[in-house]
C-alpha cells in the first residue's frame, strides 16, 4: 500500500491545520480558566478525580568501606646553615613630652633658736640671739637680742667708741582669716661727737657723748580672704618714744588703715594715716660760753605737729597692660599754719614678649615726716636745737624699662626728675659745738637721676647684683646740695659652694660730694648767713665675708670690712673706721 502524504491531499492538510488552531484555542482557554480559577480560589472549590503513580529513584550508594593503611613514612633530617651578616640599623630619636611627677618634698627642719657671737679688732664684740616659734597653724612668736660695740680705733680725733643694743619681741595670732600681730622693742645706741681734734679743743668726754634710747610698740590686724569679692583690710597702731642725754623727749603716734576691693579687672583701694608727733627739745648751751660757770642753758621751743594722709587709688590690668591711678591728699598741721598738699599718682606699664621687656612710666609724690628720731637715724651727730619741718616731694616723674636679657640675667634702667620742698640738709654747726655737731637746715631741691641695675642668678648658688646711678642735685639757696653725691656704684655678690662654703662680697663707690659748714675757709669770703661748701673726696670701699658650715647647725665665719683701709669722710670731719676684721661662730638650736 502506498503511503499517503499530507501534501497529496489538500483537504486533509486543511483539517490538520484546523486541528492545530483548535488545540491552541483550547490551551488558551484552559490557561485563562486556570487564571480565573486562581483568582477565584477563595470563592470556588475544584475537585479532580484520577489515578496517579508516584515513583522514587533508587539512591546511589558507595559500597567501599573505609580501612586503615599500615604504612611507615620516613622523613629526611634538615640541616640549617647560618650565614653571619650585620644588618645596618639607623636610629631616628623623636622628642617626647617629659613626664610630670608630683613629688612632695619633706618640709625643711626648722630650729627655734639661732645664736651668733664673735670679736674683732679695736675690741669689737658681737652677740646676736634669735628665738622663734616653729610651724604652727595658730601662733607665731619671736624674741631678738643684739649687742655690737667697738672702741673705734681712729687716731687724731676724739674718743670714737660706739655701741648698739637691741631687744625685741613679737607675736602673731591667726584667727578667722585674720592675723593679729603685736610687738615691743627697745634700742640703746651710744655715739661720740668725735669730729674735732682734742689737741685744739678741750671738751670733757661726757660733754660729747650721746645715748639714744628708743621704745617702740605696734599692733595690727590684717585680713586674708581668698574670695576676691570681699573687702581686704588692714589696720594698725604704732607708738614710739625717743630720749637722749640732752633732755630730748620725742613721742610719735600713728593710726593707720587701708582697704581694697576687686571688681572684675579693677582693684579699688584707699589708705588713711593720722601721724601725731610731739618733740620736747630740752635745752642747750652756746659752745664758746659753755665753760663759764655763769653761762646758763637755753630752753628750746617744743614742737607739735600732725599729719593726715588720704590716698584713694584704682589698679587695673588688661592683658599685658597695667595701670594705676590715684591721688595723695596730705594735710600738714600743727605749726603756724596748716598746709594742704595734693599729689597725683599714676603708673603705666606694658609687658612685651611674655615679660621679656616691660617699659613703664609714672608720676608720684608725698609728704615725709622729719622727726628727731628719723634725722638722727640718718645722721646721729646732729644736735637737738633744730627746727623740725616736713619734706614735701612735690612731684617725681619717672620712666624706664625692665626685663630679662637671658633666663638668669635681669635689668632695670630708669630716669627720673624729682622736686622737693624743705629738703633736710646737714651743716657743721659752730654756734652750739666745736663744729662736731650738725645743724639741720632746709632748702628746696631738684634732682635729675639716671640709674641702671643688673641682677644675675645662677642655679641659686651664685648671685650678683650691680647698680650705677648718676644724679644732678641742685639746691635753691645753698651753693651746693650738701652731702649728696653725684655718682654711686654698688656691686654685691654671694656664692654658695655645696652648702658648705659661703662667700659674700660687696664693692661700693661714692663720687665727690660737698659738706657744709658755718666756718669759712682760708679762701672764702665771709658773709653773714652763708654756709660754706667743703669738698669731700670720692672713695671706693669693699667688704668680704666667709662662712664655713661645719654642720647644718654649726658654722664659723670671718668678715673683713673697709678692705681699702681708707679713712674717707662719711660726713665732714667724721672719718670712718679703718680695716675691721671680725670672726666667730654661729649655732642653731
Coordinates of C-alpha atoms in Angstrom, one line a residue, residues 36-553:
X36 CA -9.7 32.7 36.7
X37 CA -9.7 29.8 38.9
X38 CA -6.7 31.0 40.8
X39 CA -8.3 34.5 41.1
X40 CA -11.5 32.9 42.4
X41 CA -9.9 30.2 44.5
X42 CA -11.3 31.8 47.6
X43 CA -14.8 31.6 46.1
X44 CA -14.8 28.2 44.2
X45 CA -13.9 24.6 45.1
X46 CA -12.3 22.3 42.4
X47 CA -12.2 18.5 42.8
X48 CA -10.0 16.4 40.5
X49 CA -10.5 12.6 40.2
X50 CA -8.0 10.3 38.6
X51 CA -5.1 7.8 39.0
X52 CA -1.6 8.9 39.9
X53 CA 1.5 6.8 40.4
X54 CA 4.5 8.2 42.4
X55 CA 7.9 6.7 41.8
X56 CA 11.2 7.3 43.7
X57 CA 14.5 6.6 42.0
X58 CA 16.9 4.3 43.8
X59 CA 19.8 6.0 45.6
X60 CA 23.4 5.5 44.6
X61 CA 25.5 4.1 47.5
X62 CA 29.2 3.7 47.8
X63 CA 30.0 0.1 48.5
X64 CA 33.6 0.5 49.7
X65 CA 34.1 0.8 53.5
X66 CA 37.0 2.9 55.0
X67 CA 40.0 1.0 56.3
X68 CA 43.4 1.7 57.9
X69 CA 46.5 1.7 55.7
X70 CA 49.5 0.2 57.6
X71 CA 52.5 2.2 56.2
X72 CA 55.6 4.0 57.5
X73 CA 56.7 7.3 56.2
X74 CA 60.4 8.3 56.5
X75 CA 61.3 11.9 56.8
X76 CA 64.7 13.3 56.0
X77 CA 66.6 15.5 58.5
X78 CA 67.0 19.1 57.5
X79 CA 70.3 21.0 58.2
X80 CA 70.3 24.8 58.5
X81 CA 73.5 26.7 57.9
X82 CA 73.6 30.3 59.5
X83 CA 75.4 32.9 57.5
X84 CA 76.5 35.7 59.8
X85 CA 75.7 39.1 58.4
X86 CA 75.5 42.5 60.2
X87 CA 72.4 44.5 59.4
X88 CA 72.9 48.2 59.5
X89 CA 70.2 49.9 61.7
X90 CA 69.5 53.6 61.6
X91 CA 68.0 55.2 64.8
X92 CA 65.9 58.3 64.5
X93 CA 65.2 59.6 68.0
X94 CA 62.0 61.6 68.5
X95 CA 61.2 64.0 71.2
X96 CA 58.6 63.1 73.7
X97 CA 57.0 65.2 76.4
X98 CA 58.6 65.0 79.8
X99 CA 56.7 63.0 82.4
X100 CA 55.3 65.1 85.2
X101 CA 55.8 63.7 88.6
X102 CA 54.1 65.2 91.6
X103 CA 56.8 65.0 94.3
X104 CA 56.1 66.4 97.7
X105 CA 59.4 67.1 99.4
X106 CA 59.6 66.8 103.1
X107 CA 59.5 70.1 104.9
X108 CA 62.8 71.6 105.9
X109 CA 63.6 71.1 109.6
X110 CA 63.3 74.4 111.5
X111 CA 65.2 75.3 114.6
X112 CA 63.8 77.5 117.3
X113 CA 66.9 79.4 118.1
X114 CA 70.0 80.9 116.4
X115 CA 73.0 82.5 118.1
X116 CA 75.9 84.3 116.6
X117 CA 79.0 85.5 118.5
X118 CA 82.3 87.0 117.5
X119 CA 85.0 89.5 118.3
X120 CA 87.1 91.8 116.1
X121 CA 89.8 94.4 116.1
X122 CA 89.6 97.5 118.3
X123 CA 87.8 95.5 121.0
X124 CA 84.7 94.9 118.9
X125 CA 82.4 92.2 120.3
X126 CA 79.2 91.0 118.6
X127 CA 76.4 88.9 120.0
X128 CA 73.1 88.0 118.4
X129 CA 70.4 85.7 119.8
X130 CA 67.1 84.9 118.0
X131 CA 64.4 82.6 119.3
X132 CA 61.3 81.9 117.3
X133 CA 58.4 79.5 117.2
X134 CA 58.3 76.8 114.6
X135 CA 55.4 75.9 112.3
X136 CA 52.1 76.4 114.0
X137 CA 48.6 77.0 112.5
X138 CA 47.5 79.2 115.3
X139 CA 50.5 81.1 116.8
X140 CA 53.9 82.5 115.9
X141 CA 56.3 84.5 118.1
X142 CA 59.9 85.5 118.4
X143 CA 62.5 87.2 120.5
X144 CA 65.6 89.1 119.3
X145 CA 68.7 90.3 121.2
X146 CA 71.7 92.1 119.7
X147 CA 74.8 93.8 121.0
X148 CA 77.5 95.3 118.9
X149 CA 80.1 97.8 120.1
X150 CA 83.6 99.0 119.3
X151 CA 86.3 101.2 120.7
X152 CA 86.7 102.9 117.3
X153 CA 90.4 102.8 116.8
X154 CA 90.6 106.2 115.0
X155 CA 93.5 108.5 115.7
X156 CA 93.8 112.3 115.6
X157 CA 90.2 112.6 116.6
X158 CA 88.4 112.4 119.9
X159 CA 87.1 109.3 121.5
X160 CA 85.1 107.5 118.8
X161 CA 83.7 104.4 120.6
X162 CA 80.2 103.4 119.7
X163 CA 77.7 100.8 120.7
X164 CA 74.3 99.3 119.6
X165 CA 71.9 97.3 121.7
X166 CA 68.5 95.9 120.7
X167 CA 65.8 93.9 122.3
X168 CA 62.6 93.0 120.6
X169 CA 59.6 90.6 121.0
X170 CA 56.6 90.0 118.8
X171 CA 53.7 87.6 118.5
X172 CA 51.1 86.7 115.8
X173 CA 47.7 85.0 116.2
X174 CA 45.8 83.6 113.2
X175 CA 42.1 83.6 113.8
X176 CA 39.0 83.7 111.5
X177 CA 41.0 84.5 108.3
X178 CA 42.8 87.4 110.1
X179 CA 46.2 87.9 111.5
X180 CA 46.6 89.7 114.8
X181 CA 50.2 90.9 115.4
X182 CA 51.8 93.0 118.1
X183 CA 55.4 93.7 119.2
X184 CA 57.6 95.7 121.5
X185 CA 61.2 96.8 121.1
X186 CA 63.9 98.8 122.9
X187 CA 67.1 100.2 121.4
X188 CA 70.0 101.8 123.2
X189 CA 72.6 103.4 120.9
X190 CA 75.7 105.2 122.1
X191 CA 77.9 107.5 119.9
X192 CA 80.5 110.2 120.5
X193 CA 80.7 113.5 118.7
X194 CA 84.3 112.8 117.8
X195 CA 84.6 115.2 114.8
X196 CA 87.2 117.5 116.3
X197 CA 90.9 117.5 117.3
X198 CA 91.2 117.1 121.1
X199 CA 94.6 118.8 120.8
X200 CA 92.9 122.0 119.6
X201 CA 89.8 122.0 121.8
X202 CA 89.4 120.6 125.3
X203 CA 86.0 119.1 125.8
X204 CA 85.1 116.6 128.6
X205 CA 84.2 113.1 127.3
X206 CA 80.8 113.3 128.9
X207 CA 80.1 116.5 127.0
X208 CA 80.4 114.9 123.6
X209 CA 78.9 111.5 124.4
X210 CA 75.3 110.8 123.4
X211 CA 72.9 108.0 124.2
X212 CA 69.7 107.4 122.2
X213 CA 67.0 105.4 123.9
X214 CA 64.0 104.4 121.8
X215 CA 61.0 102.4 122.8
X216 CA 58.6 101.1 120.1
X217 CA 55.3 99.2 120.1
X218 CA 52.8 98.2 117.5
X219 CA 49.6 96.3 116.9
X220 CA 47.9 95.5 113.6
X221 CA 45.0 93.5 112.2
X222 CA 45.1 92.2 108.6
X223 CA 42.6 90.1 106.7
X224 CA 43.5 87.2 104.4
X225 CA 40.3 86.4 102.4
X226 CA 40.6 84.1 99.5
X227 CA 37.4 85.4 98.0
X228 CA 38.5 88.4 95.9
X229 CA 35.0 89.8 96.1
X230 CA 35.4 90.6 99.8
X231 CA 37.0 93.7 101.1
X232 CA 40.6 93.1 102.2
X233 CA 41.6 95.4 105.1
X234 CA 44.4 96.3 107.4
X235 CA 44.5 98.5 110.5
X236 CA 47.5 99.3 112.7
X237 CA 48.7 101.5 115.6
X238 CA 52.4 102.5 116.0
X239 CA 53.8 104.1 119.1
X240 CA 57.4 105.4 119.6
X241 CA 59.3 107.3 122.3
X242 CA 62.8 108.6 121.9
X243 CA 65.0 110.1 124.6
X244 CA 68.5 111.5 124.5
X245 CA 71.0 112.7 127.1
X246 CA 70.4 116.3 126.1
X247 CA 66.9 116.3 127.7
X248 CA 65.3 115.4 124.4
X249 CA 61.9 113.6 124.6
X250 CA 60.0 112.8 121.5
X251 CA 56.8 110.8 121.1
X252 CA 55.1 109.7 118.0
X253 CA 51.7 108.1 117.5
X254 CA 50.5 106.7 114.2
X255 CA 47.0 105.4 113.5
X256 CA 46.5 103.9 110.0
X257 CA 44.3 101.8 107.9
X258 CA 43.7 100.6 104.4
X259 CA 41.1 98.7 102.4
X260 CA 40.8 97.2 98.9
X261 CA 38.1 95.5 96.9
X262 CA 38.4 93.8 93.5
X263 CA 35.6 94.2 90.9
X264 CA 36.2 92.4 87.7
X265 CA 39.6 93.6 86.4
X266 CA 39.7 96.6 88.7
X267 CA 41.0 96.9 92.3
X268 CA 39.8 99.9 94.3
X269 CA 41.8 100.9 97.3
X270 CA 42.1 103.6 99.9
X271 CA 44.7 104.4 102.6
X272 CA 44.4 106.7 105.6
X273 CA 47.1 107.7 108.2
X274 CA 47.0 110.0 111.2
X275 CA 50.5 110.9 112.3
X276 CA 51.0 112.9 115.6
X277 CA 54.4 113.9 116.7
X278 CA 55.5 115.7 119.9
X279 CA 59.1 117.0 120.3
X280 CA 60.5 118.4 123.5
X281 CA 63.9 119.7 122.6
X282 CA 65.2 120.2 126.1
X283 CA 67.9 122.8 126.5
X284 CA 71.3 123.6 125.0
X285 CA 74.3 125.9 125.8
X286 CA 76.3 128.0 123.4
X287 CA 79.6 126.4 122.8
X288 CA 82.0 129.3 123.5
X289 CA 80.5 130.2 126.8
X290 CA 79.7 126.7 128.0
X291 CA 82.8 126.5 130.1
X292 CA 81.8 129.6 132.1
X293 CA 80.1 129.0 135.4
X294 CA 77.9 132.0 134.7
X295 CA 76.6 130.6 131.5
X296 CA 73.1 129.2 131.5
X297 CA 71.4 126.7 129.3
X298 CA 68.9 127.9 126.8
X299 CA 65.5 126.3 126.9
X300 CA 64.4 125.4 123.5
X301 CA 60.9 125.5 122.0
X302 CA 58.7 122.4 121.8
X303 CA 57.2 121.3 118.6
X304 CA 53.8 119.7 118.0
X305 CA 52.9 118.5 114.5
X306 CA 50.1 116.5 113.0
X307 CA 50.0 114.9 109.5
X308 CA 46.9 113.4 107.9
X309 CA 47.2 111.4 104.7
X310 CA 44.4 110.0 102.5
X311 CA 45.3 108.1 99.3
X312 CA 42.5 106.6 97.1
X313 CA 43.6 104.5 94.2
X314 CA 42.5 102.3 91.3
X315 CA 44.5 99.4 89.9
X316 CA 43.6 97.8 86.6
X317 CA 45.2 95.2 84.4
X318 CA 44.1 94.2 80.9
X319 CA 46.3 91.6 79.4
X320 CA 49.8 93.0 79.2
X321 CA 48.8 96.5 80.2
X322 CA 48.9 97.6 83.9
X323 CA 47.5 101.0 85.0
X324 CA 47.4 102.6 88.5
X325 CA 45.8 105.9 89.1
X326 CA 45.4 107.6 92.5
X327 CA 45.6 110.9 94.4
X328 CA 47.6 111.7 97.5
X329 CA 46.0 114.2 99.9
X330 CA 48.1 115.4 102.8
X331 CA 47.4 117.9 105.5
X332 CA 50.5 119.3 107.4
X333 CA 49.2 121.0 110.5
X334 CA 50.2 122.0 114.0
X335 CA 52.6 124.8 113.1
X336 CA 51.8 128.4 112.4
X337 CA 49.6 127.4 109.6
X338 CA 48.0 124.4 108.1
X339 CA 49.3 123.4 104.6
X340 CA 47.3 121.2 102.2
X341 CA 49.1 119.1 99.6
X342 CA 47.8 117.3 96.5
X343 CA 50.0 114.6 94.9
X344 CA 48.8 113.0 91.7
X345 CA 49.7 109.3 91.4
X346 CA 49.9 107.4 88.2
X347 CA 51.7 104.3 86.9
X348 CA 51.7 102.7 83.4
X349 CA 53.5 99.6 82.2
X350 CA 53.2 97.2 79.2
X351 CA 54.7 93.8 79.0
X352 CA 56.3 92.8 75.7
X353 CA 57.2 89.3 74.6
X354 CA 55.9 87.5 77.7
X355 CA 57.5 89.8 80.2
X356 CA 60.8 89.8 78.3
X357 CA 60.7 93.6 78.3
X358 CA 58.4 95.9 80.2
X359 CA 58.6 99.6 79.6
X360 CA 57.0 101.7 82.4
X361 CA 56.4 105.3 83.4
X362 CA 54.7 107.2 86.1
X363 CA 54.4 110.2 88.5
X364 CA 54.2 110.3 92.2
X365 CA 54.8 112.5 95.3
X366 CA 54.2 112.6 99.0
X367 CA 54.8 114.2 102.4
X368 CA 57.6 112.8 104.5
X369 CA 57.8 113.4 108.3
X370 CA 61.1 114.7 109.6
X371 CA 61.4 113.8 113.3
X372 CA 64.3 113.9 115.7
X373 CA 64.4 110.1 115.5
X374 CA 64.4 109.9 111.7
X375 CA 67.0 112.6 111.3
X376 CA 69.3 111.0 114.0
X377 CA 68.9 107.7 112.2
X378 CA 70.3 109.2 109.1
X379 CA 73.0 111.4 110.8
X380 CA 73.5 110.5 114.5
X381 CA 75.7 113.6 115.0
X382 CA 73.0 116.2 115.0
X383 CA 72.3 118.5 117.9
X384 CA 68.9 119.0 119.5
X385 CA 68.4 122.7 118.7
X386 CA 66.9 122.0 115.3
X387 CA 63.6 123.1 113.8
X388 CA 61.5 120.2 112.5
X389 CA 60.0 120.7 109.1
X390 CA 58.4 118.1 106.9
X391 CA 59.7 117.4 103.4
X392 CA 57.3 117.5 100.5
X393 CA 58.2 115.6 97.4
X394 CA 56.0 117.8 95.1
X395 CA 56.5 115.7 92.0
X396 CA 58.5 112.9 90.7
X397 CA 58.3 112.0 87.0
X398 CA 60.0 108.7 86.0
X399 CA 60.3 106.3 83.1
X400 CA 62.2 103.2 82.4
X401 CA 62.4 99.7 81.1
X402 CA 63.0 96.4 82.9
X403 CA 63.2 92.9 81.7
X404 CA 65.5 89.9 81.2
X405 CA 68.3 89.6 78.8
X406 CA 68.8 85.8 79.5
X407 CA 66.9 83.5 81.7
X408 CA 69.2 84.3 84.6
X409 CA 70.1 87.9 83.8
X410 CA 67.7 90.8 84.6
X411 CA 68.0 94.5 84.2
X412 CA 66.3 97.8 85.1
X413 CA 67.0 101.2 83.6
X414 CA 65.3 104.3 84.9
X415 CA 65.4 108.1 84.6
X416 CA 63.6 110.5 86.9
X417 CA 63.1 114.1 87.7
X418 CA 62.3 115.0 91.4
X419 CA 61.3 118.3 93.0
X420 CA 61.4 118.7 96.8
X421 CA 60.3 121.4 99.2
X422 CA 62.1 121.8 102.5
X423 CA 64.6 119.0 101.9
X424 CA 66.8 118.4 105.0
X425 CA 70.5 119.2 104.8
X426 CA 73.2 118.7 107.4
X427 CA 75.7 121.5 108.1
X428 CA 78.5 121.5 110.6
X429 CA 77.5 123.8 113.5
X430 CA 79.7 126.3 115.2
X431 CA 77.2 128.0 117.4
X432 CA 76.5 125.2 119.8
X433 CA 79.5 122.9 119.1
X434 CA 83.2 122.9 118.0
X435 CA 82.0 122.1 114.5
X436 CA 81.5 118.5 115.7
X437 CA 77.7 118.6 115.7
X438 CA 75.3 119.2 112.8
X439 CA 72.5 121.6 112.4
X440 CA 69.6 120.6 110.2
X441 CA 68.7 123.2 107.6
X442 CA 66.1 123.2 104.9
X443 CA 66.1 124.2 101.2
X444 CA 64.3 123.3 98.0
X445 CA 66.0 120.6 95.9
X446 CA 65.8 119.5 92.3
X447 CA 67.2 116.1 91.3
X448 CA 67.7 114.6 87.8
X449 CA 68.6 110.9 88.3
X450 CA 69.7 108.2 85.8
X451 CA 70.2 104.7 87.2
X452 CA 70.7 101.2 85.9
X453 CA 70.6 97.8 87.6
X454 CA 71.8 94.3 86.6
X455 CA 71.0 91.1 88.5
X456 CA 72.5 87.7 87.7
X457 CA 71.3 84.4 89.4
X458 CA 72.8 81.0 88.5
X459 CA 71.4 77.8 90.0
X460 CA 70.7 79.6 93.3
X461 CA 74.4 79.2 94.0
X462 CA 75.7 82.4 92.5
X463 CA 74.0 85.8 92.9
X464 CA 75.4 89.1 91.5
X465 CA 73.7 92.5 91.7
X466 CA 75.1 95.8 90.5
X467 CA 73.7 99.3 90.4
X468 CA 75.1 102.5 88.9
X469 CA 73.5 105.9 89.5
X470 CA 74.2 109.4 88.2
X471 CA 72.5 112.3 89.8
X472 CA 72.4 116.1 89.3
X473 CA 71.5 117.7 92.7
X474 CA 70.6 121.4 92.6
X475 CA 69.7 123.3 95.8
X476 CA 67.6 126.5 95.5
X477 CA 69.5 128.8 98.0
X478 CA 72.6 126.8 99.1
X479 CA 75.7 126.8 96.9
X480 CA 75.7 123.0 96.9
X481 CA 73.4 120.2 97.7
X482 CA 75.3 119.3 100.9
X483 CA 76.3 115.6 101.3
X484 CA 74.5 114.4 98.2
X485 CA 76.9 112.5 95.8
X486 CA 76.7 112.8 92.0
X487 CA 77.8 109.2 91.3
X488 CA 77.1 106.0 93.3
X489 CA 78.0 102.4 92.4
X490 CA 77.4 99.2 94.3
X491 CA 78.2 95.5 93.4
X492 CA 77.0 92.7 95.7
X493 CA 77.8 89.0 95.3
X494 CA 77.1 85.7 97.0
X495 CA 78.4 82.3 96.2
X496 CA 77.3 79.0 97.9
X497 CA 79.6 76.0 97.3
X498 CA 77.6 72.8 98.1
X499 CA 76.1 74.4 101.2
X500 CA 79.5 74.1 102.8
X501 CA 81.3 77.3 102.0
X502 CA 79.6 80.7 101.6
X503 CA 81.3 83.7 100.2
X504 CA 79.8 87.2 100.3
X505 CA 81.4 90.3 98.9
X506 CA 80.5 93.9 98.3
X507 CA 82.1 96.8 96.5
X508 CA 80.8 100.3 96.5
X509 CA 82.0 103.7 95.3
X510 CA 80.8 107.2 96.0
X511 CA 81.7 110.2 93.9
X512 CA 82.7 113.6 95.1
X513 CA 80.4 115.5 97.4
X514 CA 80.3 118.8 99.3
X515 CA 79.8 119.1 103.0
X516 CA 78.5 122.3 104.5
X517 CA 79.9 124.3 107.5
X518 CA 79.4 127.6 109.2
X519 CA 83.1 128.1 109.5
X520 CA 84.7 129.9 106.5
X521 CA 87.8 128.5 104.9
X522 CA 91.0 130.4 104.2
X523 CA 89.9 131.5 100.7
X524 CA 86.2 132.0 101.5
X525 CA 84.7 135.4 101.6
X526 CA 82.9 135.9 104.9
X527 CA 79.2 136.6 104.6
X528 CA 76.6 136.7 107.2
X529 CA 74.2 133.7 107.0
X530 CA 76.4 131.9 104.4
X531 CA 77.0 128.2 104.6
X532 CA 80.4 127.3 103.1
X533 CA 80.8 124.2 101.0
X534 CA 83.7 121.8 101.8
X535 CA 84.7 119.3 99.2
X536 CA 84.5 115.6 100.4
X537 CA 86.7 113.3 98.3
X538 CA 85.3 110.3 96.5
X539 CA 86.1 106.9 97.7
X540 CA 85.9 103.2 96.9
X541 CA 85.5 100.5 99.6
X542 CA 84.6 96.9 100.0
X543 CA 83.8 94.1 102.3
X544 CA 84.3 90.3 102.3
X545 CA 82.5 87.6 104.3
X546 CA 83.5 84.0 104.6
X547 CA 81.4 81.2 106.2
X548 CA 82.2 77.6 106.7
X549 CA 79.3 75.4 107.7
X550 CA 80.7 72.5 109.7
X551 CA 77.2 71.1 110.0
X552 CA 73.8 72.4 109.4
X553 CA 73.8 73.8 112.9

